[in-house]
mmCIF file of C-alpha atoms and ligand atoms in Angstrom:
data_model
loop_
_atom_site.group_PDB
_atom_site.id
_atom_site.type_symbol
_atom_site.label_atom_id
_atom_site.label_comp_id
_atom_site.label_asym_id
_atom_site.label_seq_id
_atom_site.Cartn_x
_atom_site.Cartn_y
_atom_site.Cartn_z
ATOM 1 C CA UNK Q 1 -27.377 -7.969 -8.213
ATOM 2 C CA UNK Q 2 -28.336 -4.873 -9.738
ATOM 3 C CA UNK Q 3 -30.686 -2.718 -8.380
ATOM 4 C CA UNK Q 4 -34.261 -2.909 -9.723
ATOM 5 C CA UNK Q 5 -35.582 0.050 -10.500
ATOM 6 C CA UNK Q 6 -39.348 -0.752 -9.484
ATOM 7 C CA UNK Q 7 -38.489 -0.591 -5.688
ATOM 8 C CA UNK Q 8 -38.471 2.810 -4.385
ATOM 9 C CA UNK Q 9 -37.208 3.292 -0.786
ATOM 10 C CA UNK Q 10 -38.799 6.489 1.040
ATOM 11 C CA UNK Q 11 -36.468 8.139 3.303
ATOM 12 C CA UNK Q 12 -38.565 8.781 5.982
ATOM 13 C CA UNK Q 13 -36.335 10.278 8.455
ATOM 14 C CA UNK Q 14 -35.907 13.527 10.028
ATOM 15 C CA UNK Q 15 -32.804 14.653 8.771
ATOM 16 C CA UNK Q 16 -31.083 14.833 5.469
ATOM 17 C CA UNK Q 17 -27.751 13.664 7.010
ATOM 18 C CA UNK Q 18 -29.761 10.401 7.934
ATOM 19 C CA UNK Q 19 -31.280 10.122 4.509
ATOM 20 C CA UNK Q 20 -28.096 10.320 3.160
ATOM 21 C CA UNK Q 21 -26.569 7.664 5.567
ATOM 22 C CA UNK Q 22 -29.254 5.550 4.055
ATOM 23 C CA UNK Q 23 -28.713 5.995 0.547
ATOM 24 C CA UNK Q 24 -24.706 5.513 1.215
ATOM 25 C CA UNK Q 25 -25.653 1.873 3.148
ATOM 26 C CA UNK Q 26 -27.760 0.621 0.070
ATOM 27 C CA UNK Q 27 -25.177 1.808 -2.408
ATOM 28 C CA UNK Q 28 -25.901 0.309 -5.869
ATOM 29 C CA UNK Q 29 -28.536 -1.834 -4.466
ATOM 30 C CA UNK Q 30 -31.192 0.669 -4.741
ATOM 31 C CA UNK Q 31 -31.853 3.321 -7.406
ATOM 32 C CA UNK Q 32 -35.128 5.083 -6.892
ATOM 33 C CA UNK Q 33 -35.856 7.010 -3.556
ATOM 34 C CA UNK Q 34 -38.824 8.781 -2.348
ATOM 35 C CA UNK Q 35 -38.809 12.239 -0.595
ATOM 36 C CA UNK Q 36 -41.629 12.960 1.720
ATOM 37 C CA UNK Q 37 -43.105 15.643 3.840
ATOM 38 C CA UNK Q 38 -40.967 15.177 6.832
ATOM 39 C CA UNK Q 39 -37.838 15.919 4.911
ATOM 40 C CA UNK Q 40 -39.750 18.401 2.470
ATOM 41 C CA UNK Q 41 -40.158 20.503 5.729
ATOM 42 C CA UNK Q 42 -36.298 21.171 6.395
ATOM 43 C CA UNK Q 43 -34.051 20.749 3.010
ATOM 44 C CA UNK Q 44 -35.889 17.901 0.967
ATOM 45 C CA UNK Q 45 -35.307 19.883 -2.364
ATOM 46 C CA UNK Q 46 -31.611 19.939 -1.693
ATOM 47 C CA UNK Q 47 -31.488 16.228 -0.796
ATOM 48 C CA UNK Q 48 -33.531 15.293 -3.940
ATOM 49 C CA UNK Q 49 -30.955 17.657 -5.912
ATOM 50 C CA UNK Q 50 -27.982 15.461 -4.351
ATOM 51 C CA UNK Q 51 -29.796 12.247 -5.228
ATOM 52 C CA UNK Q 52 -30.268 13.107 -8.883
ATOM 53 C CA UNK Q 53 -26.556 14.372 -9.014
ATOM 54 C CA UNK Q 54 -25.736 10.522 -7.684
ATOM 55 C CA UNK Q 55 -27.824 9.313 -10.521
ATOM 56 C CA UNK Q 56 -30.499 7.861 -8.321
ATOM 57 C CA UNK Q 57 -34.294 8.719 -9.598
ATOM 58 C CA UNK Q 58 -36.250 10.762 -7.199
ATOM 59 C CA UNK Q 59 -40.186 10.571 -6.148
ATOM 60 C CA UNK Q 60 -41.268 13.999 -4.669
ATOM 61 C CA UNK Q 61 -44.068 12.830 -2.585
ATOM 62 C CA UNK Q 62 -45.173 16.387 -1.724
ATOM 63 C CA UNK Q 63 -49.022 15.437 -2.461
ATOM 64 C CA UNK Q 64 -49.864 18.859 -3.980
ATOM 65 C CA UNK Q 65 -53.398 20.142 -3.286
ATOM 66 C CA UNK Q 66 -54.175 24.047 -4.123
ATOM 67 C CA UNK Q 67 -55.582 26.156 -6.585
ATOM 68 C CA UNK Q 68 -54.529 25.505 -10.254
ATOM 69 C CA UNK Q 69 -52.624 28.042 -10.997
ATOM 70 C CA UNK Q 70 -50.345 27.275 -7.793
ATOM 71 C CA UNK Q 71 -50.060 23.633 -8.842
ATOM 72 C CA UNK Q 72 -49.531 24.411 -12.159
ATOM 73 C CA UNK Q 73 -46.368 26.820 -11.340
ATOM 74 C CA UNK Q 74 -45.474 24.395 -8.607
ATOM 75 C CA UNK Q 75 -45.186 21.487 -11.039
ATOM 76 C CA UNK Q 76 -43.388 23.869 -13.488
ATOM 77 C CA UNK Q 77 -40.614 24.633 -10.920
ATOM 78 C CA UNK Q 78 -40.296 20.893 -9.829
ATOM 79 C CA UNK Q 79 -40.109 19.614 -13.232
ATOM 80 C CA UNK Q 80 -37.102 21.933 -13.737
ATOM 81 C CA UNK Q 81 -35.062 19.901 -11.011
ATOM 82 C CA UNK Q 82 -34.902 16.603 -13.035
ATOM 83 C CA UNK Q 83 -36.978 14.689 -10.560
ATOM 84 C CA UNK Q 84 -38.808 11.772 -11.945
ATOM 85 C CA UNK Q 85 -42.018 11.559 -9.753
ATOM 86 C CA UNK Q 86 -44.429 13.874 -8.040
ATOM 87 C CA UNK Q 87 -47.695 13.253 -6.526
ATOM 88 C CA UNK Q 88 -50.994 15.621 -6.373
ATOM 89 C CA UNK Q 89 -54.214 14.842 -5.027
ATOM 90 C CA UNK Q 90 -56.500 13.262 -7.464
ATOM 91 C CA UNK Q 91 -59.172 15.712 -8.039
ATOM 92 C CA UNK Q 92 -59.602 16.629 -11.708
ATOM 93 C CA UNK Q 93 -58.698 20.159 -11.360
ATOM 94 C CA UNK Q 94 -55.199 19.567 -9.478
ATOM 95 C CA UNK Q 95 -54.674 16.791 -11.416
ATOM 96 C CA UNK Q 96 -55.001 18.635 -14.949
ATOM 97 C CA UNK Q 97 -53.089 22.034 -13.519
ATOM 98 C CA UNK Q 98 -49.901 19.550 -12.578
ATOM 99 C CA UNK Q 99 -50.056 17.842 -16.146
ATOM 100 C CA UNK Q 100 -49.884 21.771 -17.473
ATOM 101 C CA UNK Q 101 -47.194 22.333 -15.181
ATOM 102 C CA UNK Q 102 -44.570 19.628 -16.006
ATOM 103 C CA UNK Q 103 -45.408 20.323 -19.766
ATOM 104 C CA UNK Q 104 -42.914 18.492 -21.744
ATOM 105 C CA UNK Q 105 -40.206 17.575 -19.093
ATOM 106 C CA UNK Q 106 -39.908 13.839 -17.869
ATOM 107 C CA UNK Q 107 -41.717 14.643 -14.785
ATOM 108 C CA UNK Q 108 -44.594 12.018 -13.996
ATOM 109 C CA UNK Q 109 -47.352 13.088 -12.471
ATOM 110 C CA UNK Q 110 -49.202 10.398 -9.955
ATOM 111 C CA UNK Q 111 -52.493 11.076 -8.327
ATOM 112 C CA UNK Q 112 -53.238 10.231 -4.854
ATOM 113 C CA UNK Q 113 -56.808 8.853 -5.227
ATOM 114 C CA UNK Q 114 -57.939 8.529 -1.862
ATOM 115 C CA UNK Q 115 -56.213 8.563 1.176
ATOM 116 C CA UNK Q 116 -55.426 5.216 2.736
ATOM 117 C CA UNK Q 117 -56.401 6.656 6.081
ATOM 118 C CA UNK Q 118 -59.808 7.529 5.269
ATOM 119 C CA UNK Q 119 -62.785 5.185 6.282
ATOM 120 C CA UNK Q 120 -66.066 5.443 4.444
ATOM 121 C CA UNK Q 121 -67.423 7.284 7.706
ATOM 122 C CA UNK Q 122 -64.641 9.867 7.129
ATOM 123 C CA UNK Q 123 -65.751 10.421 3.534
ATOM 124 C CA UNK Q 124 -69.429 10.776 4.562
ATOM 125 C CA UNK Q 125 -68.218 13.343 7.294
ATOM 126 C CA UNK Q 126 -66.117 15.260 4.545
ATOM 127 C CA UNK Q 127 -69.320 15.773 2.388
ATOM 128 C CA UNK Q 128 -68.767 12.604 -0.197
ATOM 129 C CA UNK Q 129 -71.403 10.510 -0.945
ATOM 130 C CA UNK Q 130 -69.450 7.672 -2.230
ATOM 131 C CA UNK Q 131 -67.430 5.081 -0.415
ATOM 132 C CA UNK Q 132 -63.910 4.838 -0.336
ATOM 133 C CA UNK Q 133 -63.974 2.144 -3.086
ATOM 134 C CA UNK Q 134 -66.200 4.089 -5.416
ATOM 135 C CA UNK Q 135 -64.271 7.373 -5.018
ATOM 136 C CA UNK Q 136 -60.720 5.245 -5.980
ATOM 137 C CA UNK Q 137 -62.147 3.876 -9.126
ATOM 138 C CA UNK Q 138 -63.551 7.495 -10.187
ATOM 139 C CA UNK Q 139 -60.421 9.028 -9.405
ATOM 140 C CA UNK Q 140 -58.499 6.519 -11.422
ATOM 141 C CA UNK Q 141 -60.590 7.027 -14.333
ATOM 142 C CA UNK Q 142 -60.326 10.940 -13.522
ATOM 143 C CA UNK Q 143 -56.285 10.595 -13.460
ATOM 144 C CA UNK Q 144 -56.444 9.214 -16.739
ATOM 145 C CA UNK Q 145 -58.834 11.571 -18.189
ATOM 146 C CA UNK Q 146 -56.484 14.464 -16.735
ATOM 147 C CA UNK Q 147 -53.226 12.767 -18.348
ATOM 148 C CA UNK Q 148 -51.832 11.880 -15.125
ATOM 149 C CA UNK Q 149 -49.123 9.048 -15.563
ATOM 150 C CA UNK Q 150 -50.322 6.915 -12.924
ATOM 151 C CA UNK Q 151 -51.707 6.523 -9.470
ATOM 152 C CA UNK Q 152 -50.551 5.485 -5.984
ATOM 153 C CA UNK Q 153 -52.404 2.660 -5.006
ATOM 154 C CA UNK Q 154 -52.655 0.200 -1.971
ATOM 155 C CA UNK Q 155 -51.722 -3.340 -3.157
ATOM 156 C CA UNK Q 156 -55.330 -4.399 -2.644
ATOM 157 C CA UNK Q 157 -56.424 -1.537 -5.165
ATOM 158 C CA UNK Q 158 -53.408 -2.434 -7.596
ATOM 159 C CA UNK Q 159 -55.072 -4.707 -9.624
ATOM 160 C CA UNK Q 160 -57.999 -2.306 -10.390
ATOM 161 C CA UNK Q 161 -55.610 0.450 -11.360
ATOM 162 C CA UNK Q 162 -53.909 -1.707 -13.706
ATOM 163 C CA UNK Q 163 -57.000 -2.768 -15.219
ATOM 164 C CA UNK Q 164 -58.629 0.620 -15.692
ATOM 165 C CA UNK Q 165 -55.070 2.493 -16.591
ATOM 166 C CA UNK Q 166 -53.498 -0.182 -18.963
ATOM 167 C CA UNK Q 167 -50.293 -1.583 -19.577
ATOM 168 C CA UNK Q 168 -48.057 1.895 -19.472
ATOM 169 C CA UNK Q 169 -50.212 3.203 -16.401
ATOM 170 C CA UNK Q 170 -48.137 3.848 -13.437
ATOM 171 C CA UNK Q 171 -49.447 1.826 -10.250
ATOM 172 C CA UNK Q 172 -47.146 2.900 -7.197
ATOM 173 C CA UNK Q 173 -47.967 0.653 -4.007
ATOM 174 C CA UNK Q 174 -46.982 1.445 -0.365
ATOM 175 C CA UNK Q 175 -48.410 -0.793 2.162
ATOM 176 C CA UNK Q 176 -45.662 -3.498 1.194
ATOM 177 C CA UNK Q 177 -44.147 -5.861 3.869
ATOM 178 C CA UNK Q 178 -42.259 -9.131 2.869
ATOM 179 C CA UNK Q 179 -43.113 -12.113 5.226
ATOM 180 C CA UNK Q 180 -40.158 -11.736 7.160
ATOM 181 C CA UNK Q 181 -40.455 -8.018 8.181
ATOM 182 C CA UNK Q 182 -42.444 -6.675 11.108
ATOM 183 C CA UNK Q 183 -46.046 -4.925 10.024
ATOM 184 C CA UNK Q 184 -45.479 -1.568 11.711
ATOM 185 C CA UNK Q 185 -48.372 0.430 11.343
ATOM 186 C CA UNK Q 186 -49.250 -1.091 7.606
ATOM 187 C CA UNK Q 187 -52.484 -3.345 8.679
ATOM 188 C CA UNK Q 188 -53.354 -4.605 5.248
ATOM 189 C CA UNK Q 189 -49.795 -4.818 3.724
ATOM 190 C CA UNK Q 190 -48.920 -7.305 0.816
ATOM 191 C CA UNK Q 191 -45.756 -9.001 0.162
ATOM 192 C CA UNK Q 192 -43.452 -7.607 -2.598
ATOM 193 C CA UNK Q 193 -44.335 -10.512 -4.958
ATOM 194 C CA UNK Q 194 -47.945 -10.222 -4.501
ATOM 195 C CA UNK Q 195 -48.133 -6.537 -5.132
ATOM 196 C CA UNK Q 196 -45.967 -6.960 -8.493
ATOM 197 C CA UNK Q 197 -48.517 -9.798 -9.100
ATOM 198 C CA UNK Q 198 -51.405 -7.552 -8.780
ATOM 199 C CA UNK Q 199 -50.206 -5.008 -11.077
ATOM 200 C CA UNK Q 200 -47.669 -2.535 -9.289
ATOM 201 C CA UNK Q 201 -45.522 -0.950 -11.646
ATOM 202 C CA UNK Q 202 -43.237 -0.044 -8.450
ATOM 203 C CA UNK Q 203 -43.449 -0.519 -4.758
ATOM 204 C CA UNK Q 204 -42.791 1.660 -1.981
ATOM 205 C CA UNK Q 205 -41.061 -0.205 1.007
ATOM 206 C CA UNK Q 206 -39.448 1.372 3.645
ATOM 207 C CA UNK Q 207 -38.759 0.335 7.210
ATOM 208 C CA UNK Q 208 -37.874 -3.721 6.322
ATOM 209 C CA UNK Q 209 -34.987 -2.042 4.761
ATOM 210 C CA UNK Q 210 -34.144 1.351 6.358
ATOM 211 C CA UNK Q 211 -34.406 -0.504 9.702
ATOM 212 C CA UNK Q 212 -32.745 -3.522 8.858
ATOM 213 C CA UNK Q 213 -29.155 -4.559 10.506
ATOM 214 C CA UNK Q 214 -28.250 -4.766 7.146
ATOM 215 C CA UNK Q 215 -30.193 -2.609 4.695
ATOM 216 C CA UNK Q 216 -28.767 -3.505 1.598
ATOM 217 C CA UNK Q 217 -29.105 -7.276 2.222
ATOM 218 C CA UNK Q 218 -32.789 -6.801 3.088
ATOM 219 C CA UNK Q 219 -33.184 -4.573 -0.341
ATOM 220 C CA UNK Q 220 -31.629 -7.514 -2.338
ATOM 221 C CA UNK Q 221 -33.794 -10.043 -0.688
ATOM 222 C CA UNK Q 222 -36.831 -7.881 -1.430
ATOM 223 C CA UNK Q 223 -35.406 -7.563 -5.127
ATOM 224 C CA UNK Q 224 -34.983 -11.144 -5.286
ATOM 225 C CA UNK Q 225 -38.707 -11.233 -4.293
ATOM 226 C CA UNK Q 226 -40.153 -9.242 -7.244
ATOM 227 C CA UNK Q 227 -37.771 -10.739 -9.834
ATOM 228 C CA UNK Q 228 -39.703 -14.186 -8.849
ATOM 229 C CA UNK Q 229 -42.997 -12.606 -9.143
HETATM 230 O O1 C5P M 301 -41.838 2.159 6.102
HETATM 231 P P1 C5P M 301 -42.918 2.164 4.875
HETATM 232 O O2 C5P M 301 -42.766 1.051 4.121
HETATM 233 O O3 C5P M 301 -44.184 1.764 5.809
HETATM 234 O O4 C5P M 301 -43.253 3.076 4.277
HETATM 235 C C1 C5P M 301 -44.478 3.531 3.459
HETATM 236 C C2 C5P M 301 -44.024 4.696 2.863
HETATM 237 O O5 C5P M 301 -45.407 4.952 1.984
HETATM 238 C C3 C5P M 301 -44.224 6.171 3.710
HETATM 239 O O6 C5P M 301 -43.485 6.770 3.337
HETATM 240 C C4 C5P M 301 -45.860 6.471 3.662
HETATM 241 O O7 C5P M 301 -45.874 7.758 4.246
HETATM 242 C C5 C5P M 301 -46.049 6.164 2.428
HETATM 243 N N1 C5P M 301 -47.452 5.952 2.173
HETATM 244 C C6 C5P M 301 -48.002 4.887 2.871
HETATM 245 N N2 C5P M 301 -49.654 4.646 2.823
HETATM 246 C C7 C5P M 301 -50.068 5.304 2.086
HETATM 247 C C8 C5P M 301 -49.414 6.197 1.190
HETATM 248 C C9 C5P M 301 -48.286 6.507 1.565
HETATM 249 O O8 C5P M 301 -47.486 4.041 3.543
HETATM 250 N N3 C5P M 301 -50.961 5.006 1.586
#
Protein backbone atom coordinates (compact mmCIF):
# COMPACT_ATOMS: atom_id res chain seq x y z
CA UNK A 1 0.00 0.00 0.00
CA UNK A 2 1.33 3.41 -1.00
CA UNK A 3 1.40 6.46 1.28
CA UNK A 4 -1.73 8.60 1.27
CA UNK A 5 -0.64 12.28 1.08
CA UNK A 6 -3.80 13.21 2.98
CA UNK A 7 -2.32 11.67 6.14
CA UNK A 8 0.02 13.99 8.08
CA UNK A 9 1.92 12.55 11.03
CA UNK A 10 3.00 15.11 13.65
CA UNK A 11 6.51 14.57 14.98
CA UNK A 12 5.73 15.67 18.55
CA UNK A 13 8.97 14.41 20.03
CA UNK A 14 11.69 16.10 22.09
CA UNK A 15 14.63 15.39 19.77
CA UNK A 16 15.22 15.20 16.04
CA UNK A 17 16.90 11.81 16.56
CA UNK A 18 13.64 10.41 17.97
CA UNK A 19 11.69 12.09 15.18
CA UNK A 20 13.96 10.53 12.54
CA UNK A 21 13.44 7.17 14.27
CA UNK A 22 9.68 7.49 13.72
CA UNK A 23 10.17 8.52 10.09
CA UNK A 24 12.42 5.51 9.52
CA UNK A 25 9.94 3.15 11.17
CA UNK A 26 7.12 4.48 8.96
CA UNK A 27 9.19 4.20 5.77
CA UNK A 28 7.16 4.45 2.58
CA UNK A 29 3.84 4.28 4.45
CA UNK A 30 3.86 8.00 5.32
CA UNK A 31 4.89 10.86 3.05
CA UNK A 32 3.81 13.96 5.01
CA UNK A 33 5.10 15.14 8.41
CA UNK A 34 4.28 18.02 10.72
CA UNK A 35 7.09 19.68 12.65
CA UNK A 36 5.81 21.71 15.59
CA UNK A 37 7.03 24.02 18.30
CA UNK A 38 8.65 21.38 20.50
CA UNK A 39 11.22 20.54 17.82
CA UNK A 40 11.36 24.15 16.58
CA UNK A 41 12.93 25.01 19.93
CA UNK A 42 15.85 22.66 19.16
CA UNK A 43 16.72 22.03 15.53
CA UNK A 44 13.35 21.71 13.87
CA UNK A 45 14.42 23.46 10.66
CA UNK A 46 17.33 21.06 10.24
CA UNK A 47 14.85 18.21 10.57
CA UNK A 48 12.49 19.88 8.08
CA UNK A 49 15.32 20.19 5.53
CA UNK A 50 16.35 16.58 6.11
CA UNK A 51 12.77 15.44 5.55
CA UNK A 52 12.58 17.43 2.30
CA UNK A 53 15.86 15.81 1.20
CA UNK A 54 14.21 12.43 1.85
CA UNK A 55 11.38 13.38 -0.50
CA UNK A 56 8.79 13.96 2.21
CA UNK A 57 6.25 16.78 2.42
CA UNK A 58 6.67 19.04 5.43
CA UNK A 59 4.11 21.01 7.40
CA UNK A 60 5.73 23.73 9.55
CA UNK A 61 3.28 24.28 12.38
CA UNK A 62 4.92 27.45 13.70
CA UNK A 63 1.64 29.42 14.09
CA UNK A 64 3.26 32.76 13.22
CA UNK A 65 1.79 35.84 14.90
CA UNK A 66 3.68 39.14 14.72
CA UNK A 67 3.69 42.50 12.96
CA UNK A 68 3.15 42.27 9.21
CA UNK A 69 6.74 42.94 8.16
CA UNK A 70 8.13 40.24 10.43
CA UNK A 71 5.55 37.67 9.33
CA UNK A 72 6.17 38.52 5.67
CA UNK A 73 9.96 38.11 6.02
CA UNK A 74 9.67 34.90 8.01
CA UNK A 75 7.27 33.43 5.43
CA UNK A 76 9.69 34.39 2.64
CA UNK A 77 12.60 32.64 4.37
CA UNK A 78 10.51 29.56 5.10
CA UNK A 79 9.26 29.48 1.49
CA UNK A 80 12.89 29.18 0.35
CA UNK A 81 13.29 25.93 2.33
CA UNK A 82 10.87 24.19 -0.04
CA UNK A 83 8.54 23.20 2.80
CA UNK A 84 4.91 22.68 1.90
CA UNK A 85 2.61 24.06 4.60
CA UNK A 86 2.94 26.85 7.17
CA UNK A 87 0.46 27.91 9.83
CA UNK A 88 -0.19 31.48 10.92
CA UNK A 89 -2.76 32.89 13.32
CA UNK A 90 -6.01 33.83 11.60
CA UNK A 91 -5.85 37.62 11.94
CA UNK A 92 -6.30 39.48 8.63
CA UNK A 93 -3.01 41.42 8.79
CA UNK A 94 -0.99 38.33 9.75
CA UNK A 95 -2.57 36.17 7.04
CA UNK A 96 -2.13 38.76 4.28
CA UNK A 97 1.52 39.32 5.27
CA UNK A 98 2.28 35.60 5.16
CA UNK A 99 0.68 35.32 1.73
CA UNK A 100 2.81 38.25 0.50
CA UNK A 101 5.92 36.65 1.99
CA UNK A 102 5.51 33.28 0.34
CA UNK A 103 5.12 35.09 -3.00
CA UNK A 104 5.14 32.72 -5.97
CA UNK A 105 6.65 29.81 -4.04
CA UNK A 106 4.83 26.52 -3.48
CA UNK A 107 4.51 27.15 0.26
CA UNK A 108 0.84 26.95 1.24
CA UNK A 109 -0.42 29.19 4.03
CA UNK A 110 -2.90 27.76 6.51
CA UNK A 111 -4.77 29.92 9.01
CA UNK A 112 -5.41 28.79 12.55
CA UNK A 113 -8.88 30.27 13.07
CA UNK A 114 -9.42 29.96 16.82
CA UNK A 115 -7.29 27.69 19.00
CA UNK A 116 -9.49 24.79 20.07
CA UNK A 117 -8.27 25.22 23.63
CA UNK A 118 -10.17 28.56 23.84
CA UNK A 119 -13.74 28.51 25.18
CA UNK A 120 -16.37 31.22 24.67
CA UNK A 121 -15.55 32.46 28.19
CA UNK A 122 -11.85 32.70 27.31
CA UNK A 123 -12.71 34.80 24.25
CA UNK A 124 -14.82 37.18 26.37
CA UNK A 125 -11.89 37.51 28.77
CA UNK A 126 -9.65 38.33 25.79
CA UNK A 127 -12.04 41.09 24.69
CA UNK A 128 -13.82 39.35 21.81
CA UNK A 129 -17.55 39.96 21.41
CA UNK A 130 -18.18 36.72 19.49
CA UNK A 131 -18.53 33.07 20.37
CA UNK A 132 -15.78 30.72 19.22
CA UNK A 133 -18.07 29.33 16.52
CA UNK A 134 -18.88 32.78 15.12
CA UNK A 135 -15.22 33.79 15.22
CA UNK A 136 -14.18 30.59 13.42
CA UNK A 137 -16.68 31.38 10.65
CA UNK A 138 -15.56 35.02 10.40
CA UNK A 139 -11.93 33.96 10.17
CA UNK A 140 -12.52 31.33 7.50
CA UNK A 141 -13.99 34.10 5.33
CA UNK A 142 -11.06 36.37 6.19
CA UNK A 143 -8.55 33.60 5.38
CA UNK A 144 -10.10 33.33 1.92
CA UNK A 145 -10.03 37.10 1.45
CA UNK A 146 -6.37 37.22 2.51
CA UNK A 147 -5.43 34.61 -0.10
CA UNK A 148 -4.68 31.81 2.36
CA UNK A 149 -4.77 28.29 0.93
CA UNK A 150 -6.77 26.82 3.77
CA UNK A 151 -7.37 26.51 7.49
CA UNK A 152 -6.66 24.21 10.37
CA UNK A 153 -10.05 23.05 11.63
CA UNK A 154 -11.36 20.49 14.09
CA UNK A 155 -13.32 17.67 12.42
CA UNK A 156 -16.44 19.39 13.76
CA UNK A 157 -15.64 22.57 11.81
CA UNK A 158 -14.43 20.80 8.66
CA UNK A 159 -17.81 20.84 6.92
CA UNK A 160 -18.19 24.59 7.54
CA UNK A 161 -14.68 25.29 6.26
CA UNK A 162 -15.30 23.18 3.16
CA UNK A 163 -18.66 24.88 2.50
CA UNK A 164 -17.19 28.38 2.78
CA UNK A 165 -13.81 27.65 1.18
CA UNK A 166 -14.97 25.60 -1.79
CA UNK A 167 -13.49 22.48 -3.31
CA UNK A 168 -9.82 23.48 -3.54
CA UNK A 169 -9.54 24.96 -0.05
CA UNK A 170 -7.22 23.03 2.28
CA UNK A 171 -8.98 21.83 5.42
CA UNK A 172 -6.44 20.24 7.73
CA UNK A 173 -7.95 18.53 10.76
CA UNK A 174 -6.19 17.38 13.92
CA UNK A 175 -8.26 15.73 16.66
CA UNK A 176 -8.52 12.48 14.70
CA UNK A 177 -8.77 9.12 16.43
CA UNK A 178 -9.56 5.72 14.91
CA UNK A 179 -12.07 3.67 16.95
CA UNK A 180 -9.29 1.32 18.03
CA UNK A 181 -6.96 3.98 19.45
CA UNK A 182 -6.83 5.74 22.82
CA UNK A 183 -8.35 9.24 22.76
CA UNK A 184 -5.46 10.73 24.85
CA UNK A 185 -6.34 14.42 25.40
CA UNK A 186 -8.49 14.72 22.23
CA UNK A 187 -11.88 15.18 23.87
CA UNK A 188 -13.97 15.69 20.71
CA UNK A 189 -12.14 13.44 18.28
CA UNK A 190 -13.55 12.04 15.02
CA UNK A 191 -12.43 8.94 13.12
CA UNK A 192 -10.24 9.31 10.01
CA UNK A 193 -13.15 8.32 7.76
CA UNK A 194 -15.55 10.77 9.42
CA UNK A 195 -13.04 13.62 9.15
CA UNK A 196 -12.62 12.95 5.41
CA UNK A 197 -16.39 12.65 4.92
CA UNK A 198 -16.85 15.99 6.73
CA UNK A 199 -14.62 17.66 4.16
CA UNK A 200 -11.05 17.39 5.46
CA UNK A 201 -8.41 17.53 2.73
CA UNK A 202 -5.80 16.27 5.22
CA UNK A 203 -5.89 14.69 8.66
CA UNK A 204 -3.22 15.11 11.33
CA UNK A 205 -2.99 11.94 13.40
CA UNK A 206 -0.09 11.38 15.76
CA UNK A 207 -0.08 9.22 18.85
CA UNK A 208 -2.26 6.40 17.45
CA UNK A 209 0.63 5.91 15.00
CA UNK A 210 3.76 7.10 16.79
CA UNK A 211 2.77 5.36 20.03
CA UNK A 212 1.77 2.06 18.40
CA UNK A 213 3.81 -1.12 18.81
CA UNK A 214 3.89 -1.32 15.02
CA UNK A 215 3.65 2.30 13.74
CA UNK A 216 3.67 1.28 10.09
CA UNK A 217 0.76 -1.15 10.57
CA UNK A 218 -1.18 1.56 12.42
CA UNK A 219 -0.55 4.06 9.60
CA UNK A 220 -1.66 1.53 6.96
CA UNK A 221 -4.83 0.81 8.91
CA UNK A 222 -5.65 4.54 9.02
CA UNK A 223 -4.88 4.91 5.28
CA UNK A 224 -7.29 2.04 4.57
CA UNK A 225 -9.99 3.73 6.67
CA UNK A 226 -9.49 7.01 4.78
CA UNK A 227 -9.70 5.21 1.45
CA UNK A 228 -13.02 3.70 2.48
CA UNK A 229 -14.54 7.07 3.41
O1 LIG B 1 -1.14 12.88 18.77
P1 LIG B 1 -2.28 13.69 18.20
O2 LIG B 1 -2.95 13.02 17.03
O3 LIG B 1 -3.27 14.12 19.26
O4 LIG B 1 -1.57 15.00 17.64
C1 LIG B 1 -2.33 16.06 17.12
C2 LIG B 1 -1.43 17.14 16.64
O5 LIG B 1 -2.23 18.20 16.16
C3 LIG B 1 -0.51 17.74 17.70
O6 LIG B 1 0.69 18.15 17.06
C4 LIG B 1 -1.29 18.94 18.20
O7 LIG B 1 -0.46 19.97 18.66
C5 LIG B 1 -2.01 19.38 16.92
N1 LIG B 1 -3.25 20.11 17.16
C6 LIG B 1 -4.32 19.59 17.86
N2 LIG B 1 -5.46 20.31 18.03
C7 LIG B 1 -5.54 21.54 17.55
C8 LIG B 1 -4.49 22.08 16.82
C9 LIG B 1 -3.34 21.34 16.65
O8 LIG B 1 -4.26 18.46 18.31
N3 LIG B 1 -6.66 22.19 17.70
